[in-house]
Short mmCIF file of C-alpha atoms and ligand atoms in Angstrom, two decimals:
data_model
loop_
_atom_site.label_atom_id
_atom_site.label_comp_id
_atom_site.label_asym_id
_atom_site.label_seq_id
_atom_site.Cartn_x
_atom_site.Cartn_y
_atom_site.Cartn_z
CA MET H 9 -117.96 -41.95 24.04
CA VAL H 10 -118.33 -45.38 22.55
CA ALA H 11 -118.60 -47.93 25.32
CA ALA H 12 -115.57 -50.20 25.59
CA LEU H 13 -115.78 -53.85 26.46
CA ALA H 14 -113.36 -55.23 29.01
CA LYS H 15 -109.85 -55.12 27.63
CA ASN H 16 -108.94 -58.59 26.46
CA THR H 17 -108.61 -60.43 23.22
CA ASN H 18 -111.88 -62.35 23.21
CA TYR H 19 -115.01 -60.61 22.11
CA GLN H 20 -118.60 -61.55 21.45
CA LEU H 21 -120.62 -59.62 18.88
CA THR H 22 -124.31 -60.28 18.38
CA ALA H 23 -126.15 -58.77 15.43
CA ALA H 24 -129.80 -58.03 16.11
CA SER H 25 -132.40 -55.42 15.42
CA THR H 26 -132.53 -52.81 18.18
CA GLY H 27 -134.28 -49.55 18.93
CA ILE H 28 -131.74 -46.77 19.45
CA GLN H 29 -132.33 -43.17 20.43
CA LEU H 30 -130.60 -41.59 17.43
CA ALA H 31 -132.49 -38.43 16.63
CA GLY H 32 -132.96 -37.25 20.24
CA THR H 33 -136.19 -36.19 21.91
CA PRO H 34 -139.02 -35.76 20.99
CA PHE H 35 -138.39 -38.45 18.37
CA PRO H 36 -139.03 -42.10 19.11
CA GLU H 37 -136.24 -44.66 18.99
CA THR H 38 -135.00 -45.62 15.55
CA GLU H 39 -135.19 -49.31 14.68
CA THR H 40 -131.61 -50.21 13.67
CA TRP H 41 -129.60 -53.33 12.96
CA SER H 42 -126.64 -53.31 15.24
CA PHE H 43 -124.03 -55.23 17.19
CA ASN H 44 -124.65 -55.73 20.93
CA GLN H 45 -127.62 -53.35 20.86
CA GLN H 46 -125.58 -50.29 20.04
CA SER H 47 -124.56 -48.50 16.87
CA PRO H 48 -121.67 -48.03 16.52
CA GLY H 49 -121.11 -51.50 17.96
CA PRO H 50 -118.70 -51.95 20.86
CA LEU H 51 -115.18 -50.62 20.55
CA LEU H 52 -112.79 -53.53 20.02
CA ARG H 53 -109.50 -52.70 21.64
CA LEU H 54 -106.87 -55.04 20.27
CA ARG H 55 -103.16 -55.37 20.69
CA GLN H 56 -100.75 -55.35 17.79
CA GLY H 57 -99.32 -58.80 17.08
CA GLN H 58 -101.61 -60.55 19.57
CA PRO H 59 -104.04 -63.26 18.54
CA THR H 60 -107.68 -62.27 18.84
CA SER H 61 -110.88 -64.27 18.79
CA ILE H 62 -114.21 -62.71 17.98
CA GLU H 63 -117.35 -64.76 18.10
CA VAL H 64 -120.11 -63.30 15.91
CA SER H 65 -123.70 -64.44 16.38
CA ASN H 66 -126.53 -63.55 14.07
CA ARG H 67 -130.04 -62.83 15.35
CA LEU H 68 -131.14 -60.95 12.26
CA SER H 69 -133.51 -62.48 9.76
CA GLN H 70 -130.86 -62.47 7.00
CA GLY H 71 -127.27 -63.70 6.70
CA ILE H 72 -124.29 -61.56 7.71
CA THR H 73 -120.50 -61.62 7.65
CA VAL H 74 -118.05 -59.29 9.37
CA HIS H 75 -115.18 -57.61 7.57
CA TRP H 76 -112.32 -56.09 9.60
CA HIS H 77 -111.72 -53.07 7.43
CA GLY H 78 -108.04 -52.22 7.06
CA LEU H 79 -106.62 -55.13 9.07
CA ARG H 80 -104.11 -57.03 6.93
CA ILE H 81 -105.15 -60.48 8.11
CA ALA H 82 -105.40 -63.93 6.54
CA ASN H 83 -107.91 -64.29 3.71
CA PRO H 84 -110.27 -66.85 5.34
CA MET H 85 -110.96 -64.35 8.17
CA ASP H 86 -111.64 -61.35 5.89
CA GLY H 87 -115.40 -61.66 6.13
CA VAL H 88 -116.57 -61.48 2.52
CA PRO H 89 -119.51 -63.78 1.75
CA VAL H 90 -118.94 -66.46 -0.90
CA LEU H 91 -115.40 -65.21 -1.59
CA THR H 92 -113.90 -66.02 1.84
CA GLN H 93 -116.66 -67.72 3.85
CA ALA H 94 -120.25 -68.85 3.85
CA PRO H 95 -122.64 -66.25 5.27
CA ILE H 96 -123.46 -66.60 8.96
CA ALA H 97 -127.10 -67.67 8.77
CA THR H 98 -129.84 -66.56 11.15
CA GLY H 99 -129.33 -68.19 14.55
CA GLU H 100 -125.77 -69.24 13.75
CA SER H 101 -122.38 -67.99 14.79
CA PHE H 102 -118.85 -67.90 13.43
CA ARG H 103 -115.55 -67.39 15.19
CA TYR H 104 -113.03 -65.05 13.62
CA ASP H 105 -109.44 -65.68 14.68
CA PHE H 106 -106.75 -63.30 13.55
CA THR H 107 -103.69 -61.37 14.64
CA PRO H 108 -103.67 -57.67 13.72
CA PRO H 109 -100.23 -56.83 12.29
CA ASP H 110 -100.66 -53.05 12.44
CA ALA H 111 -101.54 -50.65 15.23
CA GLY H 112 -104.01 -47.84 14.55
CA THR H 113 -107.64 -46.97 13.93
CA TYR H 114 -109.78 -49.46 11.99
CA TRP H 115 -113.40 -50.57 11.90
CA TYR H 116 -115.57 -53.59 11.36
CA HIS H 117 -118.77 -53.86 9.40
CA SER H 118 -121.06 -56.41 7.88
CA HIS H 119 -120.17 -57.27 4.29
CA MET H 120 -123.43 -58.94 3.34
CA ASN H 121 -126.14 -56.87 1.67
CA THR H 122 -123.66 -54.20 2.73
CA ALA H 123 -125.37 -50.99 1.67
CA GLU H 124 -128.43 -51.92 3.68
CA GLN H 125 -126.79 -53.64 6.66
CA VAL H 126 -124.18 -50.91 7.19
CA GLY H 127 -126.81 -48.27 6.40
CA ARG H 128 -128.93 -49.68 9.22
CA GLY H 129 -126.07 -49.56 11.71
CA LEU H 130 -124.17 -52.84 11.56
CA TYR H 131 -120.61 -51.64 12.20
CA GLY H 132 -118.24 -50.60 14.97
CA PRO H 133 -114.77 -49.19 15.70
CA ILE H 134 -111.47 -51.00 16.27
CA ILE H 135 -108.41 -49.59 17.97
CA VAL H 136 -105.22 -51.61 17.71
CA GLU H 137 -102.99 -50.15 20.40
CA GLU H 138 -99.45 -49.05 19.73
CA PRO H 139 -96.98 -50.65 22.13
CA ALA H 140 -95.50 -47.20 22.81
CA ALA H 141 -97.41 -44.19 21.49
CA PRO H 142 -96.25 -40.70 22.51
CA PRO H 143 -98.60 -39.57 25.28
CA VAL H 144 -101.64 -37.35 24.84
CA ASP H 145 -104.03 -36.10 27.52
CA ARG H 146 -107.05 -37.76 25.95
CA ASP H 147 -107.61 -40.30 23.21
CA LEU H 148 -111.06 -39.73 21.63
CA LEU H 149 -112.95 -41.49 18.89
CA TRP H 150 -115.55 -40.02 16.55
CA VAL H 151 -117.42 -42.48 14.40
CA LEU H 152 -119.16 -40.32 11.80
CA ASP H 153 -122.33 -41.46 10.07
CA ASP H 154 -125.40 -40.02 8.43
CA TRP H 155 -128.84 -41.61 8.48
CA LYS H 156 -131.72 -41.24 6.08
CA LEU H 157 -134.66 -40.91 8.47
CA ASP H 158 -138.34 -40.25 7.91
CA GLN H 159 -140.65 -38.03 9.99
CA GLN H 160 -140.92 -40.71 12.69
CA ALA H 161 -137.12 -41.03 12.79
CA GLN H 162 -137.26 -44.44 11.12
CA ILE H 163 -134.73 -45.53 8.51
CA VAL H 164 -135.98 -44.95 4.97
CA SER H 165 -135.60 -48.33 3.31
CA ASP H 166 -134.99 -47.26 -0.30
CA PHE H 167 -131.51 -48.79 -0.45
CA ASP H 168 -132.03 -49.37 -4.17
CA ASN H 169 -133.12 -45.84 -4.97
CA PRO H 170 -131.76 -45.51 -8.54
CA ARG H 171 -131.01 -41.83 -8.16
CA ASP H 172 -128.80 -42.53 -5.13
CA LEU H 173 -127.14 -45.49 -6.84
CA ALA H 174 -126.39 -43.62 -10.06
CA ARG H 175 -125.14 -40.42 -8.40
CA ALA H 176 -123.39 -39.59 -5.15
CA GLY H 177 -124.77 -42.57 -3.20
CA ARG H 178 -127.17 -42.57 -0.29
CA LEU H 179 -126.81 -39.36 1.68
CA GLY H 180 -128.63 -39.15 4.99
CA ASN H 181 -130.40 -36.21 6.59
CA THR H 182 -129.19 -36.83 10.14
CA VAL H 183 -125.48 -36.75 10.94
CA THR H 184 -124.31 -38.49 14.09
CA ILE H 185 -121.07 -38.83 16.02
CA ASN H 186 -120.84 -42.16 17.86
CA GLY H 187 -124.53 -42.77 17.14
CA LYS H 188 -125.80 -39.51 18.63
CA ILE H 189 -126.73 -36.05 17.42
CA PRO H 190 -123.48 -34.24 18.22
CA GLN H 191 -123.22 -32.28 21.46
CA ALA H 192 -120.42 -29.81 22.05
CA LEU H 193 -117.18 -31.52 23.06
CA ALA H 194 -116.06 -30.28 26.49
CA VAL H 195 -112.34 -29.49 26.46
CA LYS H 196 -109.79 -27.87 28.75
CA ALA H 197 -107.36 -25.19 27.75
CA GLY H 198 -103.89 -26.63 27.32
CA GLU H 199 -104.84 -30.25 26.78
CA ARG H 200 -103.61 -32.35 23.88
CA ILE H 201 -106.19 -34.62 22.28
CA ARG H 202 -105.74 -37.49 19.87
CA LEU H 203 -108.93 -37.58 17.84
CA ARG H 204 -109.58 -40.68 15.77
CA LEU H 205 -112.06 -40.08 12.95
CA ILE H 206 -113.83 -43.00 11.29
CA ASN H 207 -116.20 -42.33 8.41
CA ALA H 208 -118.83 -45.09 8.59
CA ALA H 209 -121.30 -43.36 6.27
CA ASN H 210 -122.60 -45.14 3.15
CA ALA H 211 -121.62 -42.24 0.91
CA ARG H 212 -121.05 -38.95 2.71
CA ILE H 213 -117.68 -37.26 2.48
CA PHE H 214 -116.78 -34.92 5.34
CA ALA H 215 -114.43 -31.93 5.14
CA LEU H 216 -113.91 -30.70 8.69
CA ARG H 217 -112.65 -27.30 9.72
CA PHE H 218 -111.76 -26.94 13.39
CA GLN H 219 -112.12 -23.21 13.77
CA ARG H 220 -109.00 -21.53 15.23
CA HIS H 221 -107.33 -24.88 15.93
CA ARG H 222 -104.34 -26.37 14.22
CA THR H 223 -105.08 -29.87 12.96
CA LEU H 224 -102.11 -32.20 12.86
CA VAL H 225 -102.68 -35.43 10.92
CA ILE H 226 -100.70 -38.28 12.52
CA ALA H 227 -102.18 -41.35 10.78
CA ARG H 228 -104.43 -42.23 7.86
CA ASP H 229 -106.33 -45.47 7.44
CA GLY H 230 -104.53 -46.69 10.56
CA GLN H 231 -101.03 -46.09 9.20
CA PRO H 232 -98.78 -43.57 10.96
CA LEU H 233 -97.10 -40.89 8.86
CA ILE H 234 -94.84 -37.92 9.37
CA PRO H 235 -97.27 -35.52 11.05
CA TYR H 236 -98.52 -32.78 8.73
CA GLU H 237 -101.05 -29.98 8.68
CA PRO H 238 -103.49 -30.22 5.78
CA GLY H 239 -103.58 -27.13 3.60
CA GLY H 240 -107.37 -26.97 4.04
CA PRO H 241 -110.06 -28.86 5.90
CA VAL H 242 -109.62 -32.47 7.01
CA VAL H 243 -111.26 -34.45 4.18
CA ILE H 244 -112.41 -37.97 5.00
CA GLY H 245 -114.19 -40.20 2.49
CA PRO H 246 -116.39 -43.20 3.28
CA ALA H 247 -114.47 -45.95 5.14
CA GLN H 248 -111.39 -43.80 5.65
CA ARG H 249 -109.87 -43.04 9.04
CA ILE H 250 -107.81 -40.04 10.04
CA ASP H 251 -106.06 -39.63 13.39
CA LEU H 252 -105.48 -36.04 14.46
CA VAL H 253 -103.63 -34.38 17.27
CA LEU H 254 -105.40 -31.24 18.44
CA ASP H 255 -103.86 -28.90 20.99
CA MET H 256 -106.41 -26.87 22.92
CA THR H 257 -104.68 -23.53 22.47
CA GLU H 258 -107.72 -21.25 22.66
CA GLN H 259 -109.53 -19.28 25.36
CA PRO H 260 -111.17 -20.71 28.50
CA GLY H 261 -114.93 -20.25 28.54
CA GLN H 262 -115.19 -19.94 24.72
CA ARG H 263 -116.69 -22.18 22.05
CA TYR H 264 -115.22 -22.94 18.64
CA PRO H 265 -117.29 -24.53 15.88
CA VAL H 266 -116.27 -27.62 13.94
CA ILE H 267 -117.74 -27.13 10.48
CA ASP H 268 -118.25 -29.54 7.61
CA VAL H 269 -117.42 -27.58 4.47
CA TYR H 270 -117.52 -30.45 1.95
CA TYR H 271 -120.62 -28.93 0.35
CA PRO H 272 -119.37 -25.32 0.26
CA GLN H 273 -122.79 -23.87 -0.64
CA SER H 274 -124.17 -25.19 2.62
CA PRO H 275 -121.51 -25.53 5.31
CA ALA H 276 -122.95 -27.28 8.34
CA GLN H 277 -121.81 -27.04 11.90
CA LEU H 278 -120.98 -30.57 13.03
CA THR H 279 -120.21 -29.77 16.64
CA SER H 280 -118.03 -27.40 18.65
CA LEU H 281 -115.16 -27.41 21.08
CA SER H 282 -116.41 -25.94 24.32
CA TYR H 283 -113.69 -24.76 26.70
CA GLY H 284 -114.14 -25.04 30.45
CA PRO H 285 -113.34 -22.02 32.61
CA GLU H 286 -109.93 -23.23 33.89
CA PRO H 287 -106.93 -21.42 32.47
CA GLY H 288 -104.47 -23.75 30.74
CA ARG H 289 -100.73 -23.61 30.28
CA ALA H 290 -99.38 -23.11 26.80
CA ARG H 291 -97.44 -26.07 25.45
CA GLY H 292 -94.46 -25.70 23.20
CA ASP H 293 -93.60 -29.30 22.40
CA GLU H 294 -94.39 -30.78 19.00
CA TYR H 295 -96.11 -34.13 18.82
CA PRO H 296 -93.35 -36.49 17.68
CA GLY H 297 -95.45 -38.95 15.65
CA LEU H 298 -96.33 -42.62 16.02
CA PRO H 299 -94.11 -45.66 15.51
CA LEU H 300 -94.45 -47.10 11.99
CA ASN H 301 -96.19 -50.38 11.15
CA PRO H 302 -94.47 -53.21 9.26
CA VAL H 303 -96.04 -52.60 5.83
CA PRO H 304 -93.79 -53.92 3.02
CA GLU H 305 -92.31 -51.24 0.78
CA PRO H 306 -93.22 -51.57 -2.93
CA GLU H 307 -90.40 -52.47 -5.36
CA LEU H 308 -90.90 -50.10 -8.24
CA GLY H 309 -88.33 -51.77 -10.54
CA ASP H 310 -90.59 -54.31 -12.27
CA PRO H 311 -94.15 -53.87 -11.06
CA LEU H 312 -97.33 -55.32 -12.49
CA VAL H 313 -99.17 -52.24 -13.73
CA GLN H 314 -102.94 -52.51 -13.91
CA ARG H 315 -105.16 -49.80 -15.34
CA ILE H 316 -108.33 -49.25 -13.32
CA GLU H 317 -111.00 -47.33 -15.23
CA LEU H 318 -114.00 -46.26 -13.16
CA SER H 319 -116.98 -45.53 -15.37
CA GLY H 320 -120.74 -45.27 -15.35
CA GLY H 321 -123.36 -43.36 -13.43
CA ASP H 322 -125.48 -40.39 -14.43
CA LEU H 323 -123.77 -37.90 -16.76
CA GLY H 324 -121.25 -40.60 -17.70
CA GLN H 325 -120.05 -41.34 -21.24
CA LEU H 326 -120.26 -45.11 -21.02
CA GLN H 327 -122.61 -46.63 -23.64
CA ASN H 328 -122.46 -50.31 -22.74
CA ALA H 329 -120.67 -52.69 -20.42
CA GLN H 330 -119.95 -56.33 -19.72
CA PHE H 331 -122.30 -58.04 -17.26
CA GLY H 332 -121.76 -61.77 -16.79
CA ASP H 333 -121.21 -63.11 -20.30
CA GLN H 334 -123.17 -60.36 -22.04
CA ARG H 335 -122.42 -56.90 -23.31
CA LEU H 336 -125.43 -54.74 -22.41
CA GLU H 337 -126.47 -51.15 -23.08
CA MET H 338 -126.22 -48.94 -20.00
CA THR H 339 -129.94 -48.13 -20.31
CA ARG H 340 -130.64 -51.86 -19.93
CA LEU H 341 -128.23 -52.18 -17.03
CA TYR H 342 -129.84 -49.23 -15.24
CA LEU H 343 -133.13 -51.11 -15.21
CA LEU H 344 -131.32 -53.97 -13.48
CA GLY H 345 -129.95 -51.56 -10.85
CA LYS H 346 -126.45 -51.76 -12.34
CA MET H 347 -124.85 -48.40 -13.06
CA TRP H 348 -121.16 -48.80 -12.32
CA THR H 349 -118.16 -50.54 -13.82
CA ILE H 350 -114.50 -51.24 -13.24
CA ASN H 351 -112.78 -51.56 -16.64
CA GLU H 352 -116.24 -51.60 -18.25
CA VAL H 353 -117.28 -54.69 -16.29
CA VAL H 354 -120.30 -54.67 -13.98
CA SER H 355 -119.73 -56.94 -11.00
CA SER H 356 -122.19 -59.82 -10.63
CA GLY H 357 -121.50 -60.11 -6.92
CA TYR H 358 -118.96 -61.99 -4.85
CA SER H 359 -118.28 -64.77 -7.35
CA ASP H 360 -116.73 -62.74 -10.17
CA PRO H 361 -113.64 -64.20 -11.83
CA PRO H 362 -110.52 -62.23 -10.82
CA LEU H 363 -109.89 -58.92 -12.58
CA PHE H 364 -106.23 -60.00 -12.55
CA THR H 365 -103.92 -62.44 -10.81
CA VAL H 366 -100.57 -61.55 -9.30
CA ARG H 367 -97.86 -63.80 -7.99
CA ARG H 368 -97.36 -63.48 -4.25
CA GLY H 369 -94.60 -61.04 -3.36
CA ARG H 370 -94.82 -58.98 -6.55
CA THR H 371 -95.40 -55.24 -6.49
CA VAL H 372 -98.60 -54.04 -8.15
CA ILE H 373 -99.33 -50.54 -9.35
CA LEU H 374 -103.00 -49.67 -9.69
CA ASP H 375 -103.33 -46.84 -12.20
CA PHE H 376 -106.73 -45.29 -11.50
CA ARG H 377 -108.76 -43.06 -13.70
CA ASN H 378 -112.20 -41.88 -12.66
CA ASN H 379 -114.11 -41.31 -15.91
CA SER H 380 -117.30 -40.41 -14.10
CA ALA H 381 -118.93 -37.32 -12.67
CA TRP H 382 -119.08 -38.75 -9.13
CA PRO H 383 -116.53 -39.53 -6.41
CA HIS H 384 -115.30 -43.06 -5.68
CA PRO H 385 -113.44 -44.07 -2.50
CA MET H 386 -111.72 -47.24 -3.76
CA HIS H 387 -110.89 -49.89 -1.16
CA LEU H 388 -108.64 -52.93 -1.49
CA HIS H 389 -108.99 -55.73 1.06
CA GLY H 390 -106.03 -57.38 2.76
CA HIS H 391 -103.38 -54.79 1.88
CA HIS H 392 -102.40 -51.17 2.33
CA PHE H 393 -101.11 -49.35 -0.72
CA LYS H 394 -98.80 -46.39 -0.99
CA VAL H 395 -100.08 -43.46 -3.04
CA LEU H 396 -97.49 -42.61 -5.70
CA GLU H 397 -99.40 -39.71 -7.22
CA HIS H 398 -102.85 -38.15 -7.18
CA SER H 399 -104.02 -35.63 -9.78
CA ARG H 400 -105.59 -33.26 -7.22
CA ASP H 401 -104.75 -34.29 -3.68
CA ARG H 402 -101.03 -33.71 -3.11
CA GLU H 403 -101.48 -34.47 0.56
CA VAL H 404 -102.01 -38.19 0.09
CA THR H 405 -98.85 -38.71 -1.97
CA GLY H 406 -96.48 -41.05 -0.14
CA LYS H 407 -99.15 -42.09 2.38
CA TRP H 408 -100.30 -45.64 3.10
CA LEU H 409 -104.04 -46.01 2.59
CA ASP H 410 -106.53 -48.83 2.26
CA THR H 411 -109.13 -46.54 0.64
CA VAL H 412 -108.22 -43.82 -1.85
CA LEU H 413 -110.74 -41.13 -2.77
CA LEU H 414 -110.96 -40.20 -6.45
CA GLY H 415 -113.10 -37.19 -7.26
CA PRO H 416 -114.80 -36.73 -10.65
CA GLU H 417 -112.31 -37.04 -13.54
CA GLU H 418 -109.38 -37.51 -11.13
CA SER H 419 -106.60 -40.03 -11.49
CA ALA H 420 -104.12 -41.63 -9.09
CA LYS H 421 -101.44 -44.28 -8.93
CA VAL H 422 -100.95 -46.50 -5.91
CA ALA H 423 -98.50 -49.35 -5.26
CA PHE H 424 -98.47 -52.32 -2.94
CA VAL H 425 -96.67 -55.59 -2.42
CA ALA H 426 -99.16 -58.41 -3.02
CA ASP H 427 -97.88 -60.33 -0.02
CA ASN H 428 -101.17 -61.71 1.28
CA PRO H 429 -102.38 -64.76 -0.65
CA GLY H 430 -106.03 -65.20 -1.53
CA ASP H 431 -108.90 -63.66 -3.44
CA TRP H 432 -109.36 -60.09 -2.29
CA LEU H 433 -112.31 -57.84 -2.81
CA PHE H 434 -111.67 -54.45 -4.41
CA HIS H 435 -114.55 -52.00 -4.59
CA CYS H 436 -115.96 -48.55 -4.23
CA HIS H 437 -116.88 -47.82 -0.60
CA ILE H 438 -119.86 -45.73 -1.62
CA LEU H 439 -121.83 -48.82 -0.77
CA GLY H 440 -124.60 -48.19 -3.31
CA HIS H 441 -121.96 -47.97 -6.05
CA ALA H 442 -120.53 -51.34 -5.03
CA ARG H 443 -124.04 -52.80 -5.03
CA ALA H 444 -124.63 -51.31 -8.46
CA GLY H 445 -121.55 -53.01 -9.94
CA MET H 446 -118.35 -51.22 -8.89
CA MET H 447 -116.60 -54.22 -7.41
CA ALA H 448 -113.95 -56.72 -8.51
CA VAL H 449 -111.68 -59.47 -7.19
CA ILE H 450 -107.89 -59.43 -7.18
CA ARG H 451 -106.15 -62.79 -6.82
CA VAL H 452 -102.80 -63.14 -5.09
CA SER H 453 -101.53 -66.62 -5.87
CU1 C2O G 25 -115.04 -51.66 4.37
CU2 C2O G 25 -115.14 -54.32 1.36
O1 C2O G 25 -115.12 -53.01 2.87
CU1 CU G 26 -118.17 -45.11 -6.23
#
């Protein structure tokens, strides 16, 4: 379990470099960058609609900011360097004050030098409690990550590896749950578990199969939905969250693997559910679902429709792209570590002019097309959007997300009410892709 701080609305987070036993014996501790000497950082347990203060101090040798991923809060507290605040310099601190409008499962992470800082462990989970959630026997959290470790279990520091940047992103060789090599999860026959999944990996997509257990999805990216059973494994892209209800309907004394089948050629056992010896009672009641959050419903009458073309990367068709005030050949851009574009523009960082501006209160439709051979989990800050259609994934249609996963050559349409004024970051959450140019700003005026 992730350690919880005392339940109140004032927290202190300190970023520092810390040795953590990640890989297990006989390996030495891994030198990480983390909050409060743990990665994931401490669980922040917040209450919906209640003001929260979080003091962040920086003891690293480079600047940081903290982004509260998925919380629809005011722009100055969103934690994007340059765009919404000055970086928190070494030895300094910054107080974030906000009121989470939505209950659910969220996370926080540094947004400065993000691929490296998050890749080294600078993130943690957030639970915003529902005022009245239907009861479960246990509420568990799995923060999933993968780490690229060398023989001494130290983090490989090639965050600019061009092959990772131009392809699927940085995939690790060591998968952890809550910062540890997964152990079997001890369960009891008959119990009902709410399992909150957070994918904190730089690039890895998980597709989890809970052998012999029915998986009921009750929320995605924090937002409750009408509970449904996915037709296949539970697929979770970088930065996404999925809340499941799992009923322990199997046999006492037995073990059931949880397998990651995202790479079908090499399915990997993530962990297992290990039943204690006690017999359980069967339960017949259906989980009723969570109370909805107050997300504004898009008005589809007269929306602003914006095409979003995702292009670049290895095997891509793109010949050249805009970078600052120049049009450059992709071969040139590759040498600068820039491989990715939104609408054929390579981001120059956090001071790009807006991709488009929308008047506050208007409905926007983002019409995505992934022209590349690689997946892109696209994240919009400050808003949740409703998926109107997705060329492959029928399951996400009608769901509220803050990060939508587009596989190679896939397309999707999402809609949201631009009700939160400010300049909002919009980017791929494969963090190497964002670093290599797949980022933009959307202005709500
Ligand atoms: Cu989870 Cu721009 O971030
Ligand atoms: Cu991407």
